[in-house]
Short mmCIF file of C-alpha atoms in Angstrom, two decimals:
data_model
loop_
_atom_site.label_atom_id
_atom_site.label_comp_id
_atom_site.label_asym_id
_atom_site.label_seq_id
_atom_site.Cartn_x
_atom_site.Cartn_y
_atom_site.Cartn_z
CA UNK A 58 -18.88 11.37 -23.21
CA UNK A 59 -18.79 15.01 -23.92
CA UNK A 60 -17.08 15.23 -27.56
CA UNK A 61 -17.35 19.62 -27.68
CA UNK A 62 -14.08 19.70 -27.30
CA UNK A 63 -11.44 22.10 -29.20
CA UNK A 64 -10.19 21.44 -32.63
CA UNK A 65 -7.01 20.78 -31.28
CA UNK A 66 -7.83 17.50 -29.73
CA UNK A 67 -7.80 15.43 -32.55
CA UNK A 68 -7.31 12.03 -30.40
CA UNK A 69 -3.84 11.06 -31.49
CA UNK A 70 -1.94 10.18 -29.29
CA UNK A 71 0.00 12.54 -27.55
CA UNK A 72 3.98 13.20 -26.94
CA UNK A 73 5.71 15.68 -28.30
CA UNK A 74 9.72 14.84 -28.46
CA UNK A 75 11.66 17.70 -26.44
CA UNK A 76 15.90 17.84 -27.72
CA UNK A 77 18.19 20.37 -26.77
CA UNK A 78 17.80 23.81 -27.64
CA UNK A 79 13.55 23.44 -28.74
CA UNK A 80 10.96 25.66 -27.48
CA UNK A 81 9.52 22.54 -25.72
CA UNK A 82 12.74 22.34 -23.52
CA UNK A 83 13.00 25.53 -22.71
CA UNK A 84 9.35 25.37 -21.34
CA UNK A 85 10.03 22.37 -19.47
CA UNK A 86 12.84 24.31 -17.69
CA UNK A 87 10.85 26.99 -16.71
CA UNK A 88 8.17 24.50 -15.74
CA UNK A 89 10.67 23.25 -13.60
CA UNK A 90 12.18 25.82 -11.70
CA UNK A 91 8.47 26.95 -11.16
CA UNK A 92 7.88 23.45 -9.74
CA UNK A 93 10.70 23.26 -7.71
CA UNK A 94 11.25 26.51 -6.33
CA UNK A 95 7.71 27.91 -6.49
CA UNK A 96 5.92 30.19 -5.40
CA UNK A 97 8.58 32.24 -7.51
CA UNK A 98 8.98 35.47 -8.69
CA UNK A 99 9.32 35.80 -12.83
CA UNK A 100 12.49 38.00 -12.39
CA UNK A 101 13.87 34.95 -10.50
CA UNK A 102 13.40 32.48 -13.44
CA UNK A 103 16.20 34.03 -15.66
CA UNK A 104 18.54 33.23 -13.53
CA UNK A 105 17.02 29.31 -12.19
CA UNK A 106 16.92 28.54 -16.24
CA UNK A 107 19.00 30.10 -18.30
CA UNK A 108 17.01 31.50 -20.14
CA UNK A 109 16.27 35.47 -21.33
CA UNK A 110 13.60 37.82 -19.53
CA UNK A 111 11.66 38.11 -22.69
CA UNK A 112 11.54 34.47 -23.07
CA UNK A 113 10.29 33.65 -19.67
CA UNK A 114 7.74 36.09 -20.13
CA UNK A 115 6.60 35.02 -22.97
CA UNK A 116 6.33 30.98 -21.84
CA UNK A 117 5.02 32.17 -18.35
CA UNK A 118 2.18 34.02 -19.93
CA UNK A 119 1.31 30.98 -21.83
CA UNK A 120 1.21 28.77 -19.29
CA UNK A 121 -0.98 31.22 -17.50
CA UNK A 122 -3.38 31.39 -20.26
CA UNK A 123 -3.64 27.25 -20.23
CA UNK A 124 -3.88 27.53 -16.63
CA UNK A 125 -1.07 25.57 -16.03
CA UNK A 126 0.27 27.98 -13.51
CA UNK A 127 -1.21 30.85 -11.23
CA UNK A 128 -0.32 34.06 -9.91
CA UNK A 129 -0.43 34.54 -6.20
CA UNK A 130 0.43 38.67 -4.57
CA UNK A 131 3.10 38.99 -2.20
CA UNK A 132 1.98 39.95 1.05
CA UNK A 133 3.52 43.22 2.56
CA UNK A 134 2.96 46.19 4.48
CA UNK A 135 5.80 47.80 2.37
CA UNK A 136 4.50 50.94 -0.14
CA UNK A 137 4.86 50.17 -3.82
CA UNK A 138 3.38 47.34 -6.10
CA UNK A 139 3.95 44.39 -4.44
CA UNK A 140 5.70 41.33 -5.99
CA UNK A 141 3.46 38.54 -7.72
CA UNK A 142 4.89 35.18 -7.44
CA UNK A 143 3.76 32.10 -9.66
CA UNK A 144 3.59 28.25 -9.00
CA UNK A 145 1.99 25.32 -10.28
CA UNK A 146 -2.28 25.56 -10.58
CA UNK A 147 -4.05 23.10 -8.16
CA UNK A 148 -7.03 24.85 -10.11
CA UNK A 149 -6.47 24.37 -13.61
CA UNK A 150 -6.81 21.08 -15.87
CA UNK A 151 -7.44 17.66 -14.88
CA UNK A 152 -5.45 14.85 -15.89
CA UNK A 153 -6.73 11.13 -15.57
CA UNK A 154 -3.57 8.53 -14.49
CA UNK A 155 -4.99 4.40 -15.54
CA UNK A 156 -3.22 1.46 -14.56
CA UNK A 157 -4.37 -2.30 -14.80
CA UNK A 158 -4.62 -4.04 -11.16
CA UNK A 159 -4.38 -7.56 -10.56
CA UNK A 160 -8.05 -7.84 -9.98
CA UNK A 161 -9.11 -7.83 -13.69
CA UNK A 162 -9.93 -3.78 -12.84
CA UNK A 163 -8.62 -0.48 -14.36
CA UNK A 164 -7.58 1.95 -11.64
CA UNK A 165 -8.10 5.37 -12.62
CA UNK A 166 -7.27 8.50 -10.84
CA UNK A 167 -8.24 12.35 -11.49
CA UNK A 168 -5.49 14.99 -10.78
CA UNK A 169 -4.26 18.28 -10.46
CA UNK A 170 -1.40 19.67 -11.98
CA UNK A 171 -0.29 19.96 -8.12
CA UNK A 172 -0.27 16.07 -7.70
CA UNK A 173 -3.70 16.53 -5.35
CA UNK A 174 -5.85 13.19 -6.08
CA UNK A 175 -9.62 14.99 -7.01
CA UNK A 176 -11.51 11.48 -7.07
CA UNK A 177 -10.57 7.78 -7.81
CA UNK A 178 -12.61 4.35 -9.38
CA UNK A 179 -11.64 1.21 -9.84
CA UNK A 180 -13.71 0.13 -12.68
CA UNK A 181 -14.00 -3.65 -13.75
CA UNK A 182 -12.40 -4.71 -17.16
CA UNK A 183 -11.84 -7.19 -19.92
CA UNK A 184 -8.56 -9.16 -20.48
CA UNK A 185 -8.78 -9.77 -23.80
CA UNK A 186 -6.48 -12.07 -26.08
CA UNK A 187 -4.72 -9.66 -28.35
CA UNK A 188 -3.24 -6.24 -27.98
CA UNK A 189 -5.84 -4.04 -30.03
CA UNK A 190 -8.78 -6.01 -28.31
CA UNK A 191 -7.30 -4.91 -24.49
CA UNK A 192 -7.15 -1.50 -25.89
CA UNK A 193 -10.12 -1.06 -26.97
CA UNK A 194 -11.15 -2.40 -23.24
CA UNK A 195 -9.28 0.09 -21.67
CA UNK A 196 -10.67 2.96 -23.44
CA UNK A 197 -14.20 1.67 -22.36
CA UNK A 198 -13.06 1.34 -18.91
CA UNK A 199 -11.75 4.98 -18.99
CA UNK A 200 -14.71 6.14 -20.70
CA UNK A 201 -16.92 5.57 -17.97
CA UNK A 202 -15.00 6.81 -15.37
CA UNK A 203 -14.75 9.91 -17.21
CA UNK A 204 -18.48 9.96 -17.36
CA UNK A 205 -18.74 9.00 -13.75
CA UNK A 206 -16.42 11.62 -12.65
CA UNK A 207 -18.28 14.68 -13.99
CA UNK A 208 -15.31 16.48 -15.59
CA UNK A 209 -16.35 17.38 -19.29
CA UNK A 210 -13.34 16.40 -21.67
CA UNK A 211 -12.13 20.46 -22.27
CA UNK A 212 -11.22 19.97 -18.58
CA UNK A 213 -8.88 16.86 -19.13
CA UNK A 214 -5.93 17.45 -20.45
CA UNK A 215 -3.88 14.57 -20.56
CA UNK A 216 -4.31 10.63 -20.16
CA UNK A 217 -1.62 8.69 -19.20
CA UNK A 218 -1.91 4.68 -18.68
CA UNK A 219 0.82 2.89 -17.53
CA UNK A 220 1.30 -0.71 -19.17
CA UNK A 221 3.61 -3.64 -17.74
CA UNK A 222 5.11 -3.84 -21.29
CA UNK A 223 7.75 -2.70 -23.75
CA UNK A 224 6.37 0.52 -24.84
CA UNK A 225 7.48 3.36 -27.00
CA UNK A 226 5.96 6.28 -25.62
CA UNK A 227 6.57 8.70 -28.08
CA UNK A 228 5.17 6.99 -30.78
CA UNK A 229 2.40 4.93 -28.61
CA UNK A 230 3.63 1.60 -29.27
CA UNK A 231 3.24 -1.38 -27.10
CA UNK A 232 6.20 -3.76 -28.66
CA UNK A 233 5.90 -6.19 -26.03
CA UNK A 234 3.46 -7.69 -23.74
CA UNK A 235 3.95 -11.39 -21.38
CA UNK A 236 1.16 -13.23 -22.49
CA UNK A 237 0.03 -11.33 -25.82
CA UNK A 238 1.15 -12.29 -29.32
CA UNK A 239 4.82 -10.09 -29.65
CA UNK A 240 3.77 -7.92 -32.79
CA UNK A 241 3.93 -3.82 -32.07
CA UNK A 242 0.79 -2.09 -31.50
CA UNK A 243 -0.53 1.23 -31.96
CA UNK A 244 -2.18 1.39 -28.54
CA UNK A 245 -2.32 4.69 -27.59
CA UNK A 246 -3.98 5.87 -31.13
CA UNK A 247 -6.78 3.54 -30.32
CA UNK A 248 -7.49 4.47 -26.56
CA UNK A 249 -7.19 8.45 -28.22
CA UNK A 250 -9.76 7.58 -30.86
CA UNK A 251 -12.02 6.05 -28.65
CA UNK A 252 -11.43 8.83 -25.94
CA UNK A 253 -10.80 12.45 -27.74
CA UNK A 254 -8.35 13.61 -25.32
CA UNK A 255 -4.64 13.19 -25.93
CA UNK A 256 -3.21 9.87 -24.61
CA UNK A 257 0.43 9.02 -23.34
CA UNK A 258 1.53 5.02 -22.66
CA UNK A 259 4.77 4.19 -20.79
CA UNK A 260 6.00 1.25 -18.60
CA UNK A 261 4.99 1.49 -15.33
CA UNK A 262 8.83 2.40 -13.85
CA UNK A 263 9.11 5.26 -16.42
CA UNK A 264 6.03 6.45 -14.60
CA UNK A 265 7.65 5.78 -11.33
CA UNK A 266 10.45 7.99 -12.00
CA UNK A 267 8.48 10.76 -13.45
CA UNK A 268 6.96 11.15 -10.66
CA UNK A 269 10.51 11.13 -8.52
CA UNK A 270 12.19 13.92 -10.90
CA UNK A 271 9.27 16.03 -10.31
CA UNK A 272 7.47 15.40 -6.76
CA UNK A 273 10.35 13.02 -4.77
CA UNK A 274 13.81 12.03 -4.14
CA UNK A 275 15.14 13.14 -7.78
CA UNK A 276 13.69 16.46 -7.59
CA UNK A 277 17.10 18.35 -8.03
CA UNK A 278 18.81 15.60 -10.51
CA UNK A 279 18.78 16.01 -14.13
CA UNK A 280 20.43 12.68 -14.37
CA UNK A 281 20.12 9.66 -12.69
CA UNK A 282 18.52 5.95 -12.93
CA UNK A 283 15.53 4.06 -11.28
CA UNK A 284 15.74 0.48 -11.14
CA UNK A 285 12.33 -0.69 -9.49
CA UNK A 286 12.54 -4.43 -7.91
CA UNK A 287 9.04 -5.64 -7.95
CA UNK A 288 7.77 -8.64 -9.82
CA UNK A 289 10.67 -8.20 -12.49
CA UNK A 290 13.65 -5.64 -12.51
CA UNK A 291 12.56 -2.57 -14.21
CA UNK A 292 14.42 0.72 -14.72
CA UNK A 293 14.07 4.46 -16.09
CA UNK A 294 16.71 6.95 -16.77
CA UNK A 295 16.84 10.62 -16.87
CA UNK A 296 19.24 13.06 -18.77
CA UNK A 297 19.87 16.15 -18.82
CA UNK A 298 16.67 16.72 -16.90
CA UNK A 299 14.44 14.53 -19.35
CA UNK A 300 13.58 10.50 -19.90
CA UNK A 301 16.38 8.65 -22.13
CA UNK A 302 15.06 6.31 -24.57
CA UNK A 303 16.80 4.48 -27.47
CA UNK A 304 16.97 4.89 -31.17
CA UNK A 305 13.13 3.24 -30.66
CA UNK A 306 11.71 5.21 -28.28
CA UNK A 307 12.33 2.22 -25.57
CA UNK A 308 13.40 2.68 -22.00
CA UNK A 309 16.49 0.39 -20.99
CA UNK A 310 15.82 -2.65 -19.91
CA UNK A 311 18.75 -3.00 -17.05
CA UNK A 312 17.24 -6.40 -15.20
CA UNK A 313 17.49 -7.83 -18.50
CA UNK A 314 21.42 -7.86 -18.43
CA UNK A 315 23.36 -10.80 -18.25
CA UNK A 316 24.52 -11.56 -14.58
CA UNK A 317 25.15 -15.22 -15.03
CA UNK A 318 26.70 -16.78 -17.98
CA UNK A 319 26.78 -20.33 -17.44
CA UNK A 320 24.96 -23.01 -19.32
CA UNK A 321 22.88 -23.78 -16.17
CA UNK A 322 21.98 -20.00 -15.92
CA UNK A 323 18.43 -19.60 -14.61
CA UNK A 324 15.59 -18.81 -17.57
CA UNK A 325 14.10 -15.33 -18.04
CA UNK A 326 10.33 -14.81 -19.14
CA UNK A 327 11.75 -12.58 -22.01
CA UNK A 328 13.52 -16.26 -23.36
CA UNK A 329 16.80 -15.43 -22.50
CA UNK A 330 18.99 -16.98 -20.03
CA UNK A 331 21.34 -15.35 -16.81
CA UNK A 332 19.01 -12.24 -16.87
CA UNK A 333 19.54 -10.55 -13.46
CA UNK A 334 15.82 -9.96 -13.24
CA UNK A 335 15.86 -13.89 -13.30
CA UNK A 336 17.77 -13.86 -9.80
CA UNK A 337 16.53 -10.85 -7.98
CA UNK A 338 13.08 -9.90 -8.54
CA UNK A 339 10.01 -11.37 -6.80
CA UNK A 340 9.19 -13.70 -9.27
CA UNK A 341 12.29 -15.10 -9.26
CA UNK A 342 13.05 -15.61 -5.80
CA UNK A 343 9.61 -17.60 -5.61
CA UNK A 344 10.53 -19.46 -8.40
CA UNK A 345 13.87 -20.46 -7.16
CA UNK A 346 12.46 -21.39 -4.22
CA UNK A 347 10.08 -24.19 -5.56
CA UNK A 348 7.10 -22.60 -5.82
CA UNK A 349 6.54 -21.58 -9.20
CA UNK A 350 6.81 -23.80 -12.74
CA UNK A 351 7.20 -21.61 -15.84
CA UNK A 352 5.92 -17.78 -16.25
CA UNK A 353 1.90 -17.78 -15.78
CA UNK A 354 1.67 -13.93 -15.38
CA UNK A 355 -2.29 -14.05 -15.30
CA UNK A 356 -3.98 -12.10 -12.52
CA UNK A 357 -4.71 -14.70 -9.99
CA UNK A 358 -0.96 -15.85 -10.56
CA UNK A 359 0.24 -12.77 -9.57
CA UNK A 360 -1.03 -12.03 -6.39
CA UNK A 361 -0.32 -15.35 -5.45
CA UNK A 362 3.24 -14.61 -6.61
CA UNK A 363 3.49 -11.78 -4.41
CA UNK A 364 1.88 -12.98 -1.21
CA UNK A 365 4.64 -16.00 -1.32
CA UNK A 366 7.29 -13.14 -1.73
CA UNK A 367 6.08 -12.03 1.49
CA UNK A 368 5.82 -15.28 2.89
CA UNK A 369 9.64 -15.95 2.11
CA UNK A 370 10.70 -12.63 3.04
CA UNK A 371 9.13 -12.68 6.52
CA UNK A 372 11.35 -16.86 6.61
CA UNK A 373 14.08 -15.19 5.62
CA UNK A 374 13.74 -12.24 7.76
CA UNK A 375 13.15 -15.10 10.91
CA UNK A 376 16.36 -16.29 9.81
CA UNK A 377 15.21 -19.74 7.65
CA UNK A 378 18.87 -19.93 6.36
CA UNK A 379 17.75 -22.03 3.19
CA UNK A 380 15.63 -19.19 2.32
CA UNK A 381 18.47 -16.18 3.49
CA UNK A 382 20.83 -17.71 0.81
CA UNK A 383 18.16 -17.21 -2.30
CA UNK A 384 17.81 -13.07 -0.93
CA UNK A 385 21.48 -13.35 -0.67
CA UNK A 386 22.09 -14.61 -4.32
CA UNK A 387 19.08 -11.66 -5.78
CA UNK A 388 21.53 -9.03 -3.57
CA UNK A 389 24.81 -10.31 -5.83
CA UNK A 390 22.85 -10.14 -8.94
CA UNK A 391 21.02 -7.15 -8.27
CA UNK A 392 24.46 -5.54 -7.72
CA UNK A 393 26.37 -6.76 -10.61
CA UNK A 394 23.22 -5.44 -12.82
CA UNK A 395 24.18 -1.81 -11.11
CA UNK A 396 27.67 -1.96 -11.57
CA UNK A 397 27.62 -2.59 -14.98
CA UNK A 398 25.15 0.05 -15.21
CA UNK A 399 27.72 2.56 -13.77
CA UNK A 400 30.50 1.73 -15.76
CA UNK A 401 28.44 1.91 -18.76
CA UNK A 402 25.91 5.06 -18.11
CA UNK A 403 28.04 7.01 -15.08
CA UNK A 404 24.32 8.26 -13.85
CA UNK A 405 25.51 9.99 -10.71
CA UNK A 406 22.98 8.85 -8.63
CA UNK A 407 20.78 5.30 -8.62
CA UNK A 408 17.51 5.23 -7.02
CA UNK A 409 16.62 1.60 -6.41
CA UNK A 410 12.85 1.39 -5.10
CA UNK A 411 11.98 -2.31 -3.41
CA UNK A 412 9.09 -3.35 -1.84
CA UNK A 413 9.72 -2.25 1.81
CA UNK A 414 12.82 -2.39 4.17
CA UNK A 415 12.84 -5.74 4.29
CA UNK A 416 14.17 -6.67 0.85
CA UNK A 417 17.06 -4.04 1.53
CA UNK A 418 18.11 -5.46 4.96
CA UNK A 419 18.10 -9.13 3.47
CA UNK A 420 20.49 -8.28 0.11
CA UNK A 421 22.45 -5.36 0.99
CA UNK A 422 25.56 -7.02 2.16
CA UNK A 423 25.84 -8.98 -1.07
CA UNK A 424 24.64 -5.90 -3.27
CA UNK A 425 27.85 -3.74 -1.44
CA UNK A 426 30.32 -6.18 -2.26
CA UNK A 427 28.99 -7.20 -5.83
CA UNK A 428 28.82 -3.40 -6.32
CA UNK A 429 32.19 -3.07 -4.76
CA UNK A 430 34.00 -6.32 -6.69
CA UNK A 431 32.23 -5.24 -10.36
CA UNK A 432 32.27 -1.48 -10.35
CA UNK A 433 35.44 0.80 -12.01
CA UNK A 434 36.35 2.17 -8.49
CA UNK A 435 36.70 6.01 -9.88
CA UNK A 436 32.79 5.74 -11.23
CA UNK A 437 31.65 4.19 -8.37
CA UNK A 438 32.93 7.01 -6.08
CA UNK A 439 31.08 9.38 -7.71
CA UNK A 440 27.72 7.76 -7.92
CA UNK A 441 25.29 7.97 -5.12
CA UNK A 442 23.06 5.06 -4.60
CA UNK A 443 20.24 4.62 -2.27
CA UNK A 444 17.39 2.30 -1.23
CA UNK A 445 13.94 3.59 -0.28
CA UNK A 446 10.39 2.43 -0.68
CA UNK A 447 8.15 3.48 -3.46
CA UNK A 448 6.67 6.72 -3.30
CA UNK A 449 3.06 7.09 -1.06
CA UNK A 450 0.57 7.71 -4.28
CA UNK A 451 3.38 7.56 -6.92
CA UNK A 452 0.70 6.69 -9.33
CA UNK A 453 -1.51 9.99 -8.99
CA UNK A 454 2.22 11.63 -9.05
CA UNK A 455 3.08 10.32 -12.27
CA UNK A 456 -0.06 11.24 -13.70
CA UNK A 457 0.36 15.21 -12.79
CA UNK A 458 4.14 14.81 -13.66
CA UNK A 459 3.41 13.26 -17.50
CA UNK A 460 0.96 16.15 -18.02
CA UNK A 461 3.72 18.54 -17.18
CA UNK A 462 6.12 16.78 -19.37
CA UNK A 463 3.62 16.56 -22.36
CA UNK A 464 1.93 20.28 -21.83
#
């Protein structure tokens, strides 16, 4: 790969941390509003962000200079100087969006700021037995889809990989990992090393609601929660129009709250006990069901695990009343891990993403009265909360949306 890159890109990994007030935040806003509202005049985006004319002039004009943005004429038969309008660049930097499949192969995907896919690979990789050792894989996987692609590296701006792990993205940290030794990691310094372009690592559902606050159903919310039911319960949250994390620069962990307390409760893969995730994610509900002993997460494990999801679903669905009870059960869980969530984080509105209509149809009616029975009435009337499918090409969304979150 092409190292003639500026002096700038130093491969560290990237992520700058935005608070209140900062010049970063107040270019995110205008970013934003731009996003949103765009094309959009620059006399407009006082008003959309708070923010003074001079200041918006002078972010605008950098983002115009990084191509981030691009000026488009209005079109009029009126006399005078017509109106130039700005919106987000389809033309400007690439950014390169990796995630790990469950066919031992690193997905990569090459977009514009816009969210427009340029070209995809699926390139064949390594699982290797520690941490470092599957980073270094990655990079080499990435590395030669760069090289494939034909973009030179002063075109790429950003890398983003999205990791099924405990990860603090600001720092680059991978704290935990199923199946790799639980020791924290510097895995986004090595992939940058190996790469020279800035790199970004975040769990997978922190991508997943990037990519609804800026291209989806969370477009217009500063504040709200994902919770993503897939193979385990995962969840995001946004405030005050950016990603919470804790005092560690981790994402809450809301499928690992407690939802049963008994002594018989059912065991989580973290090593806890009475974890909702442990009731109402796929993995579970195979597991209850007989068909799985213990937590092998290896590849082949997993899409088995999923295509006996869908085989229970579609039972359950045909109205097998053995297997109806289990999707009952994950619906009464799932909703005592939201109501708690409520009381404790009021987030205005939840955005629960499942894996197709299905799954909503079989646990609603539990969910509503768990939800109903667990949350403080007063919060729970002012909290929207909705079911919907994961976003067509959420990965190549996320991937545009982190590089407009780390410009």
């Amino acid at each position: 790969m092409s190292t003639q890159d500026s002096a700038d890109r130093t491969g560290k990994a990237a992520g700058k941390p935005v608070v209140k007030g900062s010049p970063n935040l107040n270019r995110l806003a205008v970013l934003k509003a731009i996003r949103t509202h765009g094309p959009v005049s620059r006399s407009d985006l006082p008003k959309m962000t708070g923010l003074s004319a001079g200041a918006v002039s002078q972010i605008t004009a950098e983002f115009l200079s990084r191509r981030f943005i691009s000026e488009t004429k209005e079109k009029t038969t009126r006399s005078g100087r017509p109106r130039v309008f700005l919106k987000i660049s389809g033309e400007g930097p690439i950014v390169v969006g990796a995630r790990m499949t469950s066919r031992d192969t690193l997905t990569t995907t090459f977009v514009d700021l816009s969210g427009n896919i340029r070209c995809e690979a699926e390139v064949p990789f390594t699982h290797r037995d520690t941490l470092e050792a599957l980073a270094l894989s990655v990079a080499e996987a990435i590395g030669r889809s760069v090289d494939d692609s034909g973009y030179p590296n002063s075109q790429i701006e950003h890398v983003g990989v999205a990791l099924p792990a405990l990860v603090d993205s600001s720092r680059g940290v991978v704290h935990f990992m199923a199946m790799f030794p639980q020791e924290p990691v510097a895995f986004a310094d090595i992939l940058a090393e190996r790469l020279d372009i800035p790199v970004t690592i975040e769990n997978g559902t922190t991508s997943l609601a990037r990519a609804e606050h800026w291209f989806g159903r969370a477009q217009n919310r500063n504040t709200f929660t994902l919770v993503n039911v897939g193979l385990a319960i995962d969840s995001a949250m946004y405030s005050d129009g950016l990603l919470r994390t804790g005092a560690h620069g981790l994402a809450p962990e809301i499928g690992h709250g407690k939802t049963n307390h008994a002594v018989d409760a059912e065991p989580c893969y973290c090593g806890a006990h009475g974890c909702g995730t442990a009731y109402a994610s796929q993995y579970a509900i195979v597991r209850r069901a007989g068909l799985l002993d213990g937590f092998d997460l290896d590849p082949d494990a997993i899409v088995k695990c999923v295509r006996q999801f869908n085989e229970l679903q579609e039972k359950a669905a045909a109205g097998d009343e053995a297997i109806r009870v289990l999707f009952e059960a994950a619906g009464d869980h799932l909703g005592r891990l939201v109501a708690n969530h409520i009381n404790l984080a009021d987030p205005g509105f939840i955005l629960i993403t499942v894996p197709d209509d299905t799954y909503t149809a079989l646990v609603e009616t539990a969910f509503s009265k768990a939800i109903k029975d667990n949350a403080m009435p007063v919060l729970l009337a002012l909290t929207e909360i909705r079911f919907s499918a994961q976003l067509e090409n959420w990965h190549s969304l996320a991937t545009a949306a982190l590089a407009l979150e780390n410009f």
